[in-house]
PDB file of C-alpha atoms in Angstrom:
ATOM      1  CA  GLN A   1       1.062   0.627 -16.239  1.00 55.00           C
ATOM      2  CA  ALA A   2       4.732   0.943 -15.386  1.00 59.00           C
ATOM      3  CA  PRO A   3       6.010  -1.440 -12.744  1.00 73.00           C
ATOM      4  CA  LEU A   4       7.028  -0.556  -9.218  1.00 88.00           C
ATOM      5  CA  MET A   5       9.005  -2.767  -6.864  1.00 87.00           C
ATOM      6  CA  GLU A   6       7.767  -3.650  -3.424  1.00 93.00           C
ATOM      7  CA  SER A   7       9.765  -5.223  -0.616  1.00 94.00           C
ATOM      8  CA  GLY A   8       9.200  -6.307   2.966  1.00 96.00           C
ATOM      9  CA  GLY A   9       6.579  -9.011   2.670  1.00 95.00           C
ATOM     10  CA  GLY A  10       6.861 -12.328   4.443  1.00 97.00           C
ATOM     11  CA  SER A  11       5.275 -14.664   6.964  1.00 97.00           C
ATOM     12  CA  VAL A  12       4.343 -13.636  10.471  1.00 98.00           C
ATOM     13  CA  GLN A  13       2.159 -14.855  13.298  1.00 98.00           C
ATOM     14  CA  ALA A  14      -1.055 -13.064  14.161  1.00 98.00           C
ATOM     15  CA  GLY A  15      -0.331 -10.033  16.296  1.00 98.00           C
ATOM     16  CA  GLY A  16       3.031  -9.459  14.666  1.00 98.00           C
ATOM     17  CA  SER A  17       4.302  -6.628  12.481  1.00 98.00           C
ATOM     18  CA  LEU A  18       5.733  -6.109   9.023  1.00 98.00           C
ATOM     19  CA  ARG A  19       6.880  -3.049   7.113  1.00 98.00           C
ATOM     20  CA  LEU A  20       6.460  -2.802   3.361  1.00 98.00           C
ATOM     21  CA  SER A  21       8.468  -0.438   1.175  1.00 97.00           C
ATOM     22  CA  CYS A  22       8.102   0.709  -2.415  1.00 96.00           C
ATOM     23  CA  VAL A  23      10.354   2.917  -4.548  1.00 92.00           C
ATOM     24  CA  VAL A  24       8.357   5.143  -6.905  1.00 88.00           C
ATOM     25  CA  PRO A  25       9.555   7.053 -10.020  1.00 81.00           C
ATOM     26  CA  ARG A  26       9.133  10.455  -8.357  1.00 80.00           C
ATOM     27  CA  HIS A  27       7.444  11.832  -5.279  1.00 76.00           C
ATOM     28  CA  ASN A  28       4.738  14.070  -6.761  1.00 81.00           C
ATOM     29  CA  PHE A  29       2.165  11.301  -6.857  1.00 90.00           C
ATOM     30  CA  CYS A  30      -0.711  10.076  -4.818  1.00 94.00           C
ATOM     31  CA  MET A  31       0.639   6.712  -3.632  1.00 95.00           C
ATOM     32  CA  GLY A  32      -0.719   3.779  -1.760  1.00 96.00           C
ATOM     33  CA  TRP A  33      -1.166   0.134  -1.086  1.00 97.00           C
ATOM     34  CA  PHE A  34      -3.772  -2.232  -2.454  1.00 97.00           C
ATOM     35  CA  ARG A  35      -4.197  -5.932  -1.817  1.00 96.00           C
ATOM     36  CA  GLN A  36      -5.744  -8.828  -3.633  1.00 93.00           C
ATOM     37  CA  ALA A  37      -6.304 -12.300  -2.225  1.00 87.00           C
ATOM     38  CA  PRO A  38      -6.983 -15.325  -4.463  1.00 85.00           C
ATOM     39  CA  GLY A  39     -10.547 -15.275  -5.744  1.00 88.00           C
ATOM     40  CA  LYS A  40     -11.189 -11.772  -4.445  1.00 89.00           C
ATOM     41  CA  GLY A  41     -11.221  -8.333  -5.996  1.00 91.00           C
ATOM     42  CA  ARG A  42      -8.691  -5.579  -5.458  1.00 91.00           C
ATOM     43  CA  GLU A  43      -9.049  -3.767  -2.145  1.00 95.00           C
ATOM     44  CA  GLY A  44      -7.635  -0.377  -1.227  1.00 96.00           C
ATOM     45  CA  VAL A  45      -5.618  -0.647   1.989  1.00 98.00           C
ATOM     46  CA  ALA A  46      -4.070   2.789   2.561  1.00 98.00           C
ATOM     47  CA  VAL A  47      -3.120   5.761   0.401  1.00 97.00           C
ATOM     48  CA  ILE A  48      -1.391   9.099   0.918  1.00 97.00           C
ATOM     49  CA  ASP A  49      -1.492  12.011  -1.502  1.00 94.00           C
ATOM     50  CA  THR A  50       0.851  14.924  -2.191  1.00 93.00           C
ATOM     51  CA  ASP A  51      -0.877  17.054   0.476  1.00 92.00           C
ATOM     52  CA  GLY A  52      -0.230  14.369   3.081  1.00 93.00           C
ATOM     53  CA  ALA A  53      -3.885  13.392   3.321  1.00 96.00           C
ATOM     54  CA  THR A  54      -4.461   9.700   3.976  1.00 97.00           C
ATOM     55  CA  ASN A  55      -7.236   7.216   3.513  1.00 97.00           C
ATOM     56  CA  TYR A  56      -7.501   3.768   5.091  1.00 98.00           C
ATOM     57  CA  ALA A  57      -9.726   0.763   4.712  1.00 97.00           C
ATOM     58  CA  ASP A  58     -11.923   0.371   7.782  1.00 97.00           C
ATOM     59  CA  SER A  59     -10.439  -3.067   8.429  1.00 97.00           C
ATOM     60  CA  VAL A  60      -6.914  -1.673   8.930  1.00 98.00           C
ATOM     61  CA  LYS A  61      -7.590   1.629  10.696  1.00 98.00           C
ATOM     62  CA  GLY A  62      -5.611   1.875  13.914  1.00 97.00           C
ATOM     63  CA  ARG A  63      -3.307  -0.997  12.896  1.00 98.00           C
ATOM     64  CA  PHE A  64      -1.646   0.136   9.651  1.00 98.00           C
ATOM     65  CA  THR A  65       0.191   3.388   8.933  1.00 98.00           C
ATOM     66  CA  VAL A  66       1.038   4.673   5.463  1.00 98.00           C
ATOM     67  CA  SER A  67       3.881   7.164   5.057  1.00 96.00           C
ATOM     68  CA  ARG A  68       6.184   8.575   2.416  1.00 95.00           C
ATOM     69  CA  ASP A  69       9.745   9.842   2.246  1.00 93.00           C
ATOM     70  CA  ASN A  70       9.845  12.286  -0.663  1.00 90.00           C
ATOM     71  CA  ALA A  71      13.630  12.631  -0.505  1.00 91.00           C
ATOM     72  CA  LYS A  72      13.949   8.902  -1.161  1.00 91.00           C
ATOM     73  CA  ASN A  73      10.898   8.585  -3.459  1.00 90.00           C
ATOM     74  CA  THR A  74       9.778   5.795  -1.169  1.00 93.00           C
ATOM     75  CA  LEU A  75       6.410   4.724   0.155  1.00 96.00           C
ATOM     76  CA  TYR A  76       5.973   2.666   3.324  1.00 97.00           C
ATOM     77  CA  LEU A  77       3.261   0.657   5.008  1.00 98.00           C
ATOM     78  CA  GLN A  78       3.781  -0.182   8.669  1.00 98.00           C
ATOM     79  CA  MET A  79       1.502  -3.071   9.559  1.00 98.00           C
ATOM     80  CA  ASP A  80       0.989  -3.810  13.250  1.00 98.00           C
ATOM     81  CA  ARG A  81      -1.302  -6.257  15.076  1.00 98.00           C
ATOM     82  CA  LEU A  82      -1.589  -8.290  11.884  1.00 98.00           C
ATOM     83  CA  GLU A  83      -4.602 -10.566  11.559  1.00 98.00           C
ATOM     84  CA  ILE A  84      -5.114 -13.748   9.545  1.00 96.00           C
ATOM     85  CA  ASP A  85      -7.502 -11.858   7.255  1.00 95.00           C
ATOM     86  CA  ASP A  86      -4.617  -9.554   6.283  1.00 97.00           C
ATOM     87  CA  THR A  87      -3.081 -12.446   4.344  1.00 96.00           C
ATOM     88  CA  SER A  88      -2.864 -11.290   0.735  1.00 97.00           C
ATOM     89  CA  THR A  89      -0.607  -9.990  -2.006  1.00 96.00           C
ATOM     90  CA  TYR A  90       0.085  -6.304  -1.415  1.00 97.00           C
ATOM     91  CA  HIS A  91       0.668  -4.019  -4.374  1.00 96.00           C
ATOM     92  CA  CYS A  92       2.162  -0.544  -4.396  1.00 96.00           C
ATOM     93  CA  ALA A  93       0.521   1.995  -6.710  1.00 95.00           C
ATOM     94  CA  ALA A  94       1.079   5.608  -7.710  1.00 93.00           C
ATOM     95  CA  SER A  95      -1.037   8.009  -9.705  1.00 92.00           C
ATOM     96  CA  TYR A  96      -2.367  11.565  -9.996  1.00 90.00           C
ATOM     97  CA  GLY A  97      -5.449  11.517  -7.811  1.00 90.00           C
ATOM     98  CA  TYR A  98      -6.240  12.295  -4.200  1.00 92.00           C
ATOM     99  CA  ALA A  99      -6.430  10.153  -1.092  1.00 92.00           C
ATOM    100  CA  ALA A 100     -10.194  10.634  -0.750  1.00 91.00           C
ATOM    101  CA  SER A 101     -10.671   8.903  -4.120  1.00 93.00           C
ATOM    102  CA  TRP A 102      -7.994   6.264  -3.545  1.00 93.00           C
ATOM    103  CA  CYS A 103      -5.635   8.001  -5.990  1.00 93.00           C
ATOM    104  CA  GLY A 104      -8.166   7.852  -8.817  1.00 89.00           C
ATOM    105  CA  GLU A 105      -9.827   5.203 -10.957  1.00 85.00           C
ATOM    106  CA  TYR A 106      -6.784   4.576 -13.132  1.00 88.00           C
ATOM    107  CA  LEU A 107      -3.507   3.835 -11.353  1.00 89.00           C
ATOM    108  CA  GLU A 108      -0.607   5.030 -13.483  1.00 88.00           C
ATOM    109  CA  TYR A 109       2.031   2.882 -11.811  1.00 90.00           C
ATOM    110  CA  TRP A 110       1.500  -0.562 -10.294  1.00 91.00           C
ATOM    111  CA  GLY A 111       3.818  -3.002  -8.559  1.00 93.00           C
ATOM    112  CA  GLN A 112       3.959  -6.747  -9.052  1.00 92.00           C
ATOM    113  CA  GLY A 113       3.180  -7.339  -5.408  1.00 94.00           C
ATOM    114  CA  THR A 114       4.706  -8.767  -2.278  1.00 95.00           C
ATOM    115  CA  ARG A 115       3.122 -11.627  -0.395  1.00 96.00           C
ATOM    116  CA  VAL A 116       2.059 -11.236   3.253  1.00 97.00           C
ATOM    117  CA  THR A 117       1.027 -14.377   5.109  1.00 97.00           C
ATOM    118  CA  VAL A 118      -0.352 -14.210   8.646  1.00 97.00           C
ATOM    119  CA  SER A 119      -0.764 -17.458  10.554  1.00 97.00           C
ATOM    120  CA  SER A 120      -2.323 -18.336  13.892  1.00 94.00           C
TER     121      SER A 120
END
């Protein structure tokens, strides 16, 4: 898997906001965000495919918004009303699937992750 580079992580109090960004090799991918906390498996957070369809984890619906700027080959994740349980390492990913299937079983491109810490 080729690496991607995320930015925008950090520490914030519960109820606050952060915006993650990720530059991808080109824009004709299904792209999205996944997170993994210590001792836990990978969890799909939000994805958006080339048709603009999106898919969100139930835990973030109404709080997070995934978007893409094809002219800049950039993926974003706007995270509002952050909760302590959102604390994790967030990874950007890109591949050839569709949003309904979380961009497919195999993710062609994967970022090293950016840490998000939410405190009370």
